Short mmCIF file of C-alpha atoms in Angstrom, two decimals:
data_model
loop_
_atom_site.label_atom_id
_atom_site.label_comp_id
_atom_site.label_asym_id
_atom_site.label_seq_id
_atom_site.Cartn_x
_atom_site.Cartn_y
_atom_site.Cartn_z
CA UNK A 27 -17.36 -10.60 58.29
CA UNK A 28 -18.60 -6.95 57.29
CA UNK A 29 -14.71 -6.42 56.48
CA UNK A 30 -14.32 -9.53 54.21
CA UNK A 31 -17.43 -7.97 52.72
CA UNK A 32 -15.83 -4.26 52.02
CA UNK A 33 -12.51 -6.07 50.75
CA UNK A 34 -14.98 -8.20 48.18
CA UNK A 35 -16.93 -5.03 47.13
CA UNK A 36 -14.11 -3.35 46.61
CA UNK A 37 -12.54 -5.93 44.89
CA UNK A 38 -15.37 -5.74 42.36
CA UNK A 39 -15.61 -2.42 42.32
CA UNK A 40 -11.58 -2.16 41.32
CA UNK A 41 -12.27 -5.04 38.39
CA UNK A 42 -15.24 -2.43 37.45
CA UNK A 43 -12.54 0.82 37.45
CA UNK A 44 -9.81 -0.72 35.91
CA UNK A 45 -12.24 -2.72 32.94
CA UNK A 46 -12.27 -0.83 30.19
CA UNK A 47 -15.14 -0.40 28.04
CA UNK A 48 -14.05 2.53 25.64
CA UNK A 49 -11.15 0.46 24.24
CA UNK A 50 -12.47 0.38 20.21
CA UNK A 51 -12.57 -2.80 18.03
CA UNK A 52 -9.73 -2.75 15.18
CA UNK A 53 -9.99 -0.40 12.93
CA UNK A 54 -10.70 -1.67 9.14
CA UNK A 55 -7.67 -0.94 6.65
CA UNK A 56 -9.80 0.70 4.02
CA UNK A 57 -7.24 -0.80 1.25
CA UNK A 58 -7.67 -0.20 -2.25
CA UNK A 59 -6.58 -3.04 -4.37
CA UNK A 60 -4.83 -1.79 -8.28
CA UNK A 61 -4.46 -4.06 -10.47
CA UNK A 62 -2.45 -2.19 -13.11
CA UNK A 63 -3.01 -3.49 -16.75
CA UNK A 64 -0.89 -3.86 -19.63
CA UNK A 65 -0.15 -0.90 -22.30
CA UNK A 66 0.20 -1.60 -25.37
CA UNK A 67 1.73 -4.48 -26.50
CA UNK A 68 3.55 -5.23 -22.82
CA UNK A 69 2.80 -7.90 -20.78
CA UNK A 70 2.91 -6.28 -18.18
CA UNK A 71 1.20 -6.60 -15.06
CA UNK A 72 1.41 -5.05 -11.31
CA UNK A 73 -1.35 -6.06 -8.19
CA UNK A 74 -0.68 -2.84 -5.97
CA UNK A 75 -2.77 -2.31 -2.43
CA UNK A 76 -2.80 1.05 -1.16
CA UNK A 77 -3.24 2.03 2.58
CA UNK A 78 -4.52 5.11 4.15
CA UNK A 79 -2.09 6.71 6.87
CA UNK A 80 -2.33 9.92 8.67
CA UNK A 81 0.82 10.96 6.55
CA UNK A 82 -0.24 9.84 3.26
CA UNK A 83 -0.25 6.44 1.27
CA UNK A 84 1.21 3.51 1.70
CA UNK A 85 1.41 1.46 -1.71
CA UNK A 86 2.77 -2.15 -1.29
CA UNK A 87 2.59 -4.19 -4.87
CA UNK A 88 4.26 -7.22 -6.67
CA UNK A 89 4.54 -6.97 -10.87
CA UNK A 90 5.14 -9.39 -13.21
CA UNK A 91 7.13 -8.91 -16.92
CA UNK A 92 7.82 -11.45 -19.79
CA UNK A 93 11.28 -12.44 -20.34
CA UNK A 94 13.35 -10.87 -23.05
CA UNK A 95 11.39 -7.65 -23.31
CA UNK A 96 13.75 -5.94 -21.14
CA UNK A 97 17.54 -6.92 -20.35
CA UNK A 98 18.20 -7.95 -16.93
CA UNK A 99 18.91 -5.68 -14.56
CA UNK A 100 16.56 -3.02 -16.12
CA UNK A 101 15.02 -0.36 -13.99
CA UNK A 102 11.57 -0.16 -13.10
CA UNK A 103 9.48 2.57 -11.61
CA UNK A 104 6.16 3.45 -10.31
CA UNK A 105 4.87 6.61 -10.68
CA UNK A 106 2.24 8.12 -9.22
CA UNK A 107 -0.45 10.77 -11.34
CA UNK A 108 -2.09 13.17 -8.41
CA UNK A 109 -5.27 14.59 -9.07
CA UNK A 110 -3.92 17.91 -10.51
CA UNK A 111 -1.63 15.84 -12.75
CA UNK A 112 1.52 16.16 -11.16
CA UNK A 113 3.48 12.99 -11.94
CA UNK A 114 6.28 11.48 -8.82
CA UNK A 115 8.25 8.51 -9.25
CA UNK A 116 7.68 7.08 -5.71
CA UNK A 117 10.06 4.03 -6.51
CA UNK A 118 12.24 2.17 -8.39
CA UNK A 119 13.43 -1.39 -8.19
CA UNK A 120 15.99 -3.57 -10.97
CA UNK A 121 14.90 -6.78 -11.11
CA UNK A 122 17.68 -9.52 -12.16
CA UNK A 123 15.30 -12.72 -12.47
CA UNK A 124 12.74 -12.51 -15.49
CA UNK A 125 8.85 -12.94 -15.01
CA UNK A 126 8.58 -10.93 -11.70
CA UNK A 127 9.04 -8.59 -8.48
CA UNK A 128 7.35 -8.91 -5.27
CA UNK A 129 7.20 -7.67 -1.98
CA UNK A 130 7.70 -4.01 -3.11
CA UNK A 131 6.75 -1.13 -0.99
CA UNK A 132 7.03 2.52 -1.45
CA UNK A 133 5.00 5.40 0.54
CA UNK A 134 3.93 9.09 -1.02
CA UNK A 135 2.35 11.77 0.91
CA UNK A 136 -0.25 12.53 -1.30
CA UNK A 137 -3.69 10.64 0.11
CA UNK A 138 -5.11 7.40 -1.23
CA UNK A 139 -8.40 9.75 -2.66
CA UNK A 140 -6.14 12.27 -4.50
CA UNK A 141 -4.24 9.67 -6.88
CA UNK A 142 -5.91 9.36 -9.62
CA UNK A 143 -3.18 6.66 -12.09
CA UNK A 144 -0.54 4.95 -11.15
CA UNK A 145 2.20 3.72 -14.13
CA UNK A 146 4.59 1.31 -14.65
CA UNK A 147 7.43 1.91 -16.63
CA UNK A 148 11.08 1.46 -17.03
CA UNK A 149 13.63 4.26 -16.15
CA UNK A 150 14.22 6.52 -19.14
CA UNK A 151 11.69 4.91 -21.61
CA UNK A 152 8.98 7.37 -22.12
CA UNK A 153 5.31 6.05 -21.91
CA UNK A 154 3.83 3.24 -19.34
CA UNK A 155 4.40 -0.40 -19.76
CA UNK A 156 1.36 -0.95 -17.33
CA UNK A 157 -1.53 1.49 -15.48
CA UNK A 158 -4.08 2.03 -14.13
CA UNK A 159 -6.98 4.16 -13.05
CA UNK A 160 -7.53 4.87 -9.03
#
């Protein structure tokens, strides 16, 4: 009996070792949401979320565009303003269906707290068609 007893302690006491009590809870994204705004008379329009990483930013958006503005098959690009006012074009996408773009995803090493705009425009056309403020 005193050995069924060890094996049982030591049962428990192996459930108590291998339990682990400094796993964390998940981490919180700490996402910013953009929603970039028309300029001028464009309509505009681009809902961007940007995610910290140990590397950088991660910006995932979809846009939206009247019809007509722009031929089809225009190029688009996002740039990205740093907080010394260095501009990067961290992407650029045609689109070939009028009104919008989604599922778009581009990544920048400059962190989430030192980007301080972020434009819309199309390739080759000086000045924004949308922005915004980070």
């Amino acid at each position: 009996m005193a050995a069924v007893g060890l094996v049982l302690a030591g049962a428990a006491g192996g459930a108590a070792v291998t339990r682990s009590d400094d796993v964390l809870p998940p981490a919180t994204t700490g996402t910013t949401q953009v929603a970039l705004e028309p300029v001028g008379g464009a309509d505009v329009r681009a809902e961007l979320t940007l995610t910290p990483a140990s590397w950088g930013t991660r910006l995932d958006w979809s846009c939206s565009y009247p019809a007509g503005v722009w031929e089809d098959g225009a190029t688009y690009e996002l740039v990205l303003v740093d907080d010394d006012g260095t501009r990067s074009v961290v992407a650029t996408w045609s689109s070939t269906e009028a009104g919008s773009s989604s599922g778009l995803g581009a990544s920048s090493a400059v962190p989430v707290d030192g980007i301080a705009r972020l434009e819309l425009g199309v390739v080759g056309v000086d000045g924004a068609l949308a922005a915004a403020d980070v």
